[in-house]
mmCIF file of C-alpha atoms and ligand atoms in Angstrom:
data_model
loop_
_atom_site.group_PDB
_atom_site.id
_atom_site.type_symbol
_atom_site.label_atom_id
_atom_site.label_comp_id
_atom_site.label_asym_id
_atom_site.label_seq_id
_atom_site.Cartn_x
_atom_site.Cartn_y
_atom_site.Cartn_z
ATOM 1 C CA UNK A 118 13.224 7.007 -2.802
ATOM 2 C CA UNK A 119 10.444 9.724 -1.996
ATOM 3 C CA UNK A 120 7.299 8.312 -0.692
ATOM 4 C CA UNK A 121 4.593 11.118 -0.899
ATOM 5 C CA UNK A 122 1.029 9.704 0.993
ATOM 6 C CA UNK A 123 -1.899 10.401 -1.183
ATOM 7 C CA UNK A 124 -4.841 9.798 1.351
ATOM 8 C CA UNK A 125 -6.496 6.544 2.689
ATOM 9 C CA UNK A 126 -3.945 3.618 1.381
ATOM 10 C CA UNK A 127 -2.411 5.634 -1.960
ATOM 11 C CA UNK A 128 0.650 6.206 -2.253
ATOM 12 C CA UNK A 129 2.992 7.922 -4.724
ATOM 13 C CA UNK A 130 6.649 5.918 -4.715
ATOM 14 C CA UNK A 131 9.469 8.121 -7.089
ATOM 15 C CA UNK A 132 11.998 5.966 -7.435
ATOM 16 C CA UNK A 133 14.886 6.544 -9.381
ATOM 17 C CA UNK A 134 13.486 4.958 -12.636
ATOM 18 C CA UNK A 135 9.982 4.983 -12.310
ATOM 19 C CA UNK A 136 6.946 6.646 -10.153
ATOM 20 C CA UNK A 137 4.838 4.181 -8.990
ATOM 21 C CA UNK A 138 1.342 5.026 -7.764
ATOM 22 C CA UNK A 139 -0.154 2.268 -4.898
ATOM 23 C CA UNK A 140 -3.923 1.854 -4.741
ATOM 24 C CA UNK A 141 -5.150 4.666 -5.721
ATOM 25 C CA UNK A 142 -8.714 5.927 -4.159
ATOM 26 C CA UNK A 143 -8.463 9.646 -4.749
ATOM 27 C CA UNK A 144 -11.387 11.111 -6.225
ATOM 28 C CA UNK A 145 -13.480 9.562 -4.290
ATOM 29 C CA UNK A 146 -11.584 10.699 -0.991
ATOM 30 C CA UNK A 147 -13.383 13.505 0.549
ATOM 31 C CA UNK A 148 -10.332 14.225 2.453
ATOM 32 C CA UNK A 149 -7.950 14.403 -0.738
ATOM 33 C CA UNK A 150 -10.161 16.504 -2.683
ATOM 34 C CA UNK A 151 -8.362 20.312 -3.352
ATOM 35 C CA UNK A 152 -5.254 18.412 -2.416
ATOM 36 C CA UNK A 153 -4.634 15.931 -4.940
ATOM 37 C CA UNK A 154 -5.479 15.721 -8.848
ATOM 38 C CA UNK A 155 -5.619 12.526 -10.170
ATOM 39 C CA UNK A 156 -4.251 14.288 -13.782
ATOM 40 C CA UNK A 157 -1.250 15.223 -11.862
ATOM 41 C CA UNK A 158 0.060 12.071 -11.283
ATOM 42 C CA UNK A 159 1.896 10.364 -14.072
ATOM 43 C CA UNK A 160 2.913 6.761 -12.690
ATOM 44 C CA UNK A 161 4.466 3.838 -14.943
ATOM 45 C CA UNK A 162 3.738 1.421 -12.372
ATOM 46 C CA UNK A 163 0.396 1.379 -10.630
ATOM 47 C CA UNK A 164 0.700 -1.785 -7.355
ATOM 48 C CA UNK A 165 -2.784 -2.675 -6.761
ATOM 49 C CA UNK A 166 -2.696 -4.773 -3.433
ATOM 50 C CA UNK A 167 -6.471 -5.994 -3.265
ATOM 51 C CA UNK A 168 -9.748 -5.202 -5.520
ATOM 52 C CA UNK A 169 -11.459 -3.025 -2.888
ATOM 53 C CA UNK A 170 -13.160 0.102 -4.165
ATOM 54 C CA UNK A 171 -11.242 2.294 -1.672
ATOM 55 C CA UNK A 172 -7.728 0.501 -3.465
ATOM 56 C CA UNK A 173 -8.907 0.746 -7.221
ATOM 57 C CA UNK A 174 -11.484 3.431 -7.440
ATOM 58 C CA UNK A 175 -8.521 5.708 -9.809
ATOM 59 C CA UNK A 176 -7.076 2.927 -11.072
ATOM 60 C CA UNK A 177 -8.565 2.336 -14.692
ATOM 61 C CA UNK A 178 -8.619 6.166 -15.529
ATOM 62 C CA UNK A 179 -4.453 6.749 -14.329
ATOM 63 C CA UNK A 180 -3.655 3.635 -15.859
ATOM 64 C CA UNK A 181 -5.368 4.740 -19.730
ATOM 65 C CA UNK A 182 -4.115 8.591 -19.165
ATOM 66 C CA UNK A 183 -0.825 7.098 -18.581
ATOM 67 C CA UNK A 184 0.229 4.142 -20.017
ATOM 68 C CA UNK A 185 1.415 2.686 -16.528
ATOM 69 C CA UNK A 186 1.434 -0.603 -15.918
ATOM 70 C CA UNK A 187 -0.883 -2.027 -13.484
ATOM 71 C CA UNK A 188 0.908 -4.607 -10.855
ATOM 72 C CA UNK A 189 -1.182 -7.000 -8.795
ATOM 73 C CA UNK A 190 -2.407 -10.421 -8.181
ATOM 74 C CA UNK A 191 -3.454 -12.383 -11.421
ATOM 75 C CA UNK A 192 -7.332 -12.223 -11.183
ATOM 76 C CA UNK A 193 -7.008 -8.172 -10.620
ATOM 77 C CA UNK A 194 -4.025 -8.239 -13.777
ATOM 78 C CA UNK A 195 -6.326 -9.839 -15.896
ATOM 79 C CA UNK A 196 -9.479 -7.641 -14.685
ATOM 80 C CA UNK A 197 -7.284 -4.353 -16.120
ATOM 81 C CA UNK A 198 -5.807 -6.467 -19.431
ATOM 82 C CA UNK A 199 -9.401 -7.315 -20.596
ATOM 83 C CA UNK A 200 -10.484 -3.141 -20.303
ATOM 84 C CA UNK A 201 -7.242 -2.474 -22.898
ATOM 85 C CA UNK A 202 -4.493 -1.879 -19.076
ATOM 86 C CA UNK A 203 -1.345 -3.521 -19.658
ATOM 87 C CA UNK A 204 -0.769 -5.127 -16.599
ATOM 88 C CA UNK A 205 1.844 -7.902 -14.685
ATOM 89 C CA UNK A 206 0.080 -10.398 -12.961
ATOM 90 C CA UNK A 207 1.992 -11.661 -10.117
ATOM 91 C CA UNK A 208 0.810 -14.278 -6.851
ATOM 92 C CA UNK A 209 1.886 -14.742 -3.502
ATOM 93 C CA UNK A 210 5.768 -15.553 -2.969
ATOM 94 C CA UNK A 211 6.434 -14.170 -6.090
ATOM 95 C CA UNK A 212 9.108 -11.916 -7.233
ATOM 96 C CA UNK A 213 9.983 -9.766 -10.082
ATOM 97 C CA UNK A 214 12.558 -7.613 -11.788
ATOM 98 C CA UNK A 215 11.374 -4.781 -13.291
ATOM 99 C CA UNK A 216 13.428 -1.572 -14.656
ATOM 100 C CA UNK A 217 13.166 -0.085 -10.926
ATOM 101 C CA UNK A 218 13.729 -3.182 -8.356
ATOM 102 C CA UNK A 219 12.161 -6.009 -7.720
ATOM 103 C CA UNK A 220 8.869 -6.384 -5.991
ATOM 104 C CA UNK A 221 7.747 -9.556 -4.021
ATOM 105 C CA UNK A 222 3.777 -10.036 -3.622
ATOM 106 C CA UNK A 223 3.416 -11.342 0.017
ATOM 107 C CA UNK A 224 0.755 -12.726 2.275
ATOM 108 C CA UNK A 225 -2.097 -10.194 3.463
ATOM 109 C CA UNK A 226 -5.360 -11.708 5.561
ATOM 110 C CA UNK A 227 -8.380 -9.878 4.200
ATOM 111 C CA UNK A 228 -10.819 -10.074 1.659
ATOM 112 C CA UNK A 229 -10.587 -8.866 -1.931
ATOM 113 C CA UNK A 230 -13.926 -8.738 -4.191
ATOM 114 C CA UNK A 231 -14.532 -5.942 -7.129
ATOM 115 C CA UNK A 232 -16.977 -3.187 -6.355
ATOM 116 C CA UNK A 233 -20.007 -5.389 -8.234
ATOM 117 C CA UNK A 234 -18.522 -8.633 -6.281
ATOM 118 C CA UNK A 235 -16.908 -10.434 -8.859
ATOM 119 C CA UNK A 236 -13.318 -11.915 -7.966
ATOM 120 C CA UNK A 237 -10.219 -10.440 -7.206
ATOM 121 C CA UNK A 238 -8.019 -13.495 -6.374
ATOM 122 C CA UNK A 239 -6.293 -13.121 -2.858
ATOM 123 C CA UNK A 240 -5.310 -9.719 -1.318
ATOM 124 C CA UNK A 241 -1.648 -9.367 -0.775
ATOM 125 C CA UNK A 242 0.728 -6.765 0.264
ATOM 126 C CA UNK A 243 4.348 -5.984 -1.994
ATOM 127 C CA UNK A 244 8.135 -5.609 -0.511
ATOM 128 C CA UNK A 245 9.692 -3.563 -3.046
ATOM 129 C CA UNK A 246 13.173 -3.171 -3.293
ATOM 130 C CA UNK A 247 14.591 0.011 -5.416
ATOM 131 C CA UNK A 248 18.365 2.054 -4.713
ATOM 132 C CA UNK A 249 19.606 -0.159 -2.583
ATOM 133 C CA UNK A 250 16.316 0.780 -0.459
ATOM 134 C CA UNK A 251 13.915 -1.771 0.936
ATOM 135 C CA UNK A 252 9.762 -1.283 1.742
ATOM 136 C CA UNK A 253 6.966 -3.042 2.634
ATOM 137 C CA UNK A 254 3.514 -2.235 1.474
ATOM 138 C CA UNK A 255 1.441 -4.261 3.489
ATOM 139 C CA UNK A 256 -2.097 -3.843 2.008
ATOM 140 C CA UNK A 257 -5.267 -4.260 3.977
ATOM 141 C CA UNK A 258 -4.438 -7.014 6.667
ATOM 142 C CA UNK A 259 -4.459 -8.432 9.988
ATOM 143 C CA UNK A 260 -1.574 -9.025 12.014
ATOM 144 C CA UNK A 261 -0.477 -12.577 10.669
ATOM 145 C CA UNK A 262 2.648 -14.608 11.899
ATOM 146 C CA UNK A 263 3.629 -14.234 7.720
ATOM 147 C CA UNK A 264 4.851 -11.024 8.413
ATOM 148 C CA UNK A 265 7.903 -13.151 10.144
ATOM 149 C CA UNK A 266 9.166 -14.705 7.086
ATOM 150 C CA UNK A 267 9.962 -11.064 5.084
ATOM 151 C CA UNK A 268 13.152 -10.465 7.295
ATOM 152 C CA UNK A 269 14.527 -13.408 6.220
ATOM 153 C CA UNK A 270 15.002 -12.409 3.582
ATOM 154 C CA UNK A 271 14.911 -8.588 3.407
ATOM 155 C CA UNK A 272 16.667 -6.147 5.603
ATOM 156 C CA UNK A 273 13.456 -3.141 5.570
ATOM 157 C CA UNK A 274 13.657 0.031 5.623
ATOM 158 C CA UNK A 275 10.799 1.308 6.228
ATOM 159 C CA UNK A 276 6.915 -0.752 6.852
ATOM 160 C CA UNK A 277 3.856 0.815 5.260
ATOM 161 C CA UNK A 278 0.732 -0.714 7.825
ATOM 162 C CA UNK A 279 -2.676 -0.034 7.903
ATOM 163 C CA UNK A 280 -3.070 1.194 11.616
ATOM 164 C CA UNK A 281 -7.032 2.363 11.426
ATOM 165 C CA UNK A 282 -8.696 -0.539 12.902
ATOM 166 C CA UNK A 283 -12.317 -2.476 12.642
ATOM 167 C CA UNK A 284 -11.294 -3.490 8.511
ATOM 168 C CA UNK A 285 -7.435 -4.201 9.177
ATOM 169 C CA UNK A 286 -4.884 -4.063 11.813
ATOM 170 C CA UNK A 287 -5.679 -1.362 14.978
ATOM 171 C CA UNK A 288 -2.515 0.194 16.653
ATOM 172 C CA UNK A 289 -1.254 -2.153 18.612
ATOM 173 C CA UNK A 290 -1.631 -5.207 16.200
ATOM 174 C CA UNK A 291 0.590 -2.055 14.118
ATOM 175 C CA UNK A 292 2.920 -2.353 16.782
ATOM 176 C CA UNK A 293 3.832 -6.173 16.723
ATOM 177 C CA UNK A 294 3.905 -6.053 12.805
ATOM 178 C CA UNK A 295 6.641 -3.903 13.256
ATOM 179 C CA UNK A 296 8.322 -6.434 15.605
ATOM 180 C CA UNK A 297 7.021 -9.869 13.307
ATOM 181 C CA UNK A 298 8.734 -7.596 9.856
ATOM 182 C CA UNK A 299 11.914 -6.099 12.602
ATOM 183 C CA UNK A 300 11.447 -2.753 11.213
ATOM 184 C CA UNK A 301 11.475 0.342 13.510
ATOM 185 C CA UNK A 302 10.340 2.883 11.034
ATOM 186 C CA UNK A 303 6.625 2.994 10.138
ATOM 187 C CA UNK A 304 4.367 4.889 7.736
ATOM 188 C CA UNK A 305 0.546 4.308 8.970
ATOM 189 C CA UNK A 306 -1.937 4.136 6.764
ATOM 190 C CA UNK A 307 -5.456 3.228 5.974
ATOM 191 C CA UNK A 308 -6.793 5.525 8.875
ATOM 192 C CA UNK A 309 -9.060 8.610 9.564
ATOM 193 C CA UNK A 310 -10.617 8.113 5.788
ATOM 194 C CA UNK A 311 -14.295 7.499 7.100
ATOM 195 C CA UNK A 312 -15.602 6.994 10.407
ATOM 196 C CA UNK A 313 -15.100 3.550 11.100
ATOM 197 C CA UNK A 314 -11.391 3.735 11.116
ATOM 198 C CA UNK A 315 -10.739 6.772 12.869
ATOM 199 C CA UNK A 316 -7.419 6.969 14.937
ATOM 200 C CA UNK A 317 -6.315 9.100 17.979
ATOM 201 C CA UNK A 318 -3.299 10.142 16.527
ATOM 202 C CA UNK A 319 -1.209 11.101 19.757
ATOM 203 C CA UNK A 320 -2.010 7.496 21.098
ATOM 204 C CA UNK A 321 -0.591 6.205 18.336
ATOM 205 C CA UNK A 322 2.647 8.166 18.338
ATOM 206 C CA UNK A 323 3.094 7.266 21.980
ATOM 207 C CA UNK A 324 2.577 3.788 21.055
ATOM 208 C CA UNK A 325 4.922 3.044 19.015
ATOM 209 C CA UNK A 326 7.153 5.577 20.701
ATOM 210 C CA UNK A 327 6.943 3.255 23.819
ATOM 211 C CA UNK A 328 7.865 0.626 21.569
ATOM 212 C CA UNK A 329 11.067 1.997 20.836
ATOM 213 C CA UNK A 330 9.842 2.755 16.751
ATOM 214 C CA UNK A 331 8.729 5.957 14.741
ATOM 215 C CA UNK A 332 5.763 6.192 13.202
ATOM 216 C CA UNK A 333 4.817 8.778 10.502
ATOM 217 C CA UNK A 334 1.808 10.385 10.097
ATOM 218 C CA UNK A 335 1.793 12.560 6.721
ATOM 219 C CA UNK A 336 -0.685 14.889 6.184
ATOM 220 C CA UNK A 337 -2.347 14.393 2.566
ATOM 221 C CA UNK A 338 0.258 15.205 0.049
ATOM 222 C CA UNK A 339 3.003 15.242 2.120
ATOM 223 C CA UNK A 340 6.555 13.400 1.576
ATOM 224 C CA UNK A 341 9.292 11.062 3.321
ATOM 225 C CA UNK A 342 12.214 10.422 2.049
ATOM 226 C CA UNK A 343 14.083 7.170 2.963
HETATM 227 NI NI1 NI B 192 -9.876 -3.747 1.700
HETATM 228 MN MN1 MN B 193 -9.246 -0.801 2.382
#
């Protein structure tokens, strides 16, 4: 499974079966522009994890160009079904089988309103399982003690946390998730997009270094493979 970071919280999954594009917020990334073209990417699945405009900004126009198949809570499913999206509404503690693995929607702590305020149902965060592979996406979210119950169940391979601070989990919150999910290998994300969430990179490295983990910083458009 090649996971290719897109900028802010998107994310470009190729699994075996499918590409599946998480939360995208691309065009309206300053930092992703001359990097990545939203009519490059051709996903079948699109995870949405929480109705936030920087989560959903690309959503509608990659979904119609596409075909793909927006994944999220029900409120957000139903929000892309009514505007002609097929979509698979899903809630927390629920799990799925699609063609490429199953995905669980999980517990997130934030907030999760449309750009013009209306509802989007709870945020969440998804542990998808695909070749034999487990990951979890964790969404926007605080450190919460929920993160415990995904080990037992799931053995992960690699945790996807928002590390940037002030709107989600800082660093070292970053740091116990890792412990509360008992996963050693961490993609940040959610960082460095705008100014309130701006990270010291090397801090963070060491920090999780300390902690006996590795954490990955991509640059925009770059891949890891797990
Ligand atoms: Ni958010
Ligand atoms: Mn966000």
């Amino acid at each position: 499974m090649k996971i290719t970071f897109l900028g802010h919280a998107s994310l470009l999954i190729e699994a075996e079966n499918a590409a599946i594009l998480v939360d995208p917020f691309i065009s309206g990334n300053e930092k992703a522009s001359g990097k990545i073209d939203i009519n490059d990417l051709h996903p079948d699945y699109i995870l949405v994890t929480h109705a936030h405009q920087d989560h959903i900004l690309d959503v509608e126009a990659i979904a119609k160009a596409n075909g793909a198949v927006v994944v999220s809570n029900f409120e957000i499913a139903t929000h892309y079904e009514a505007l002609g999206i097929k979509a698979h509404p899903m809630n927390h503690g629920g799990n799925w089988e699609f063609d490429f693995g199953n995905l669980k929607y999980v517990n997130a702590i934030h907030t999760s309103s449309f750009p013009d305020g209306s509802y989007g149902g709870v945020p969440g965060g998804f542990v998808l399982s695909t070749e034999g592979k487990h990951l979890y996406i964790a969404g926007d979210t605080a450190l919460t003690m929920d993160m415990k119950l995904i080990p037992l169940t799931t053995a992960l391979d690699l945790a996807i946390l928002p590390i940037g601070d002030n709107f989600t989990m800082g660093i070292d919150d970053a740091v116990l998730a890792s412990n509360f999910v008992a996963c050693n290998t961490v993609l940040g994300y959610h960082y460095d997009t705008f100014g309130y969430i701006e990270i010291d990179h090397k801090m963070a490295m060491d920090k999780f270094r300390k902690a006996g983990k590795k954490l990955h910083l991509l640059n925009i458009g770059a891949s890891l493979t797990i």
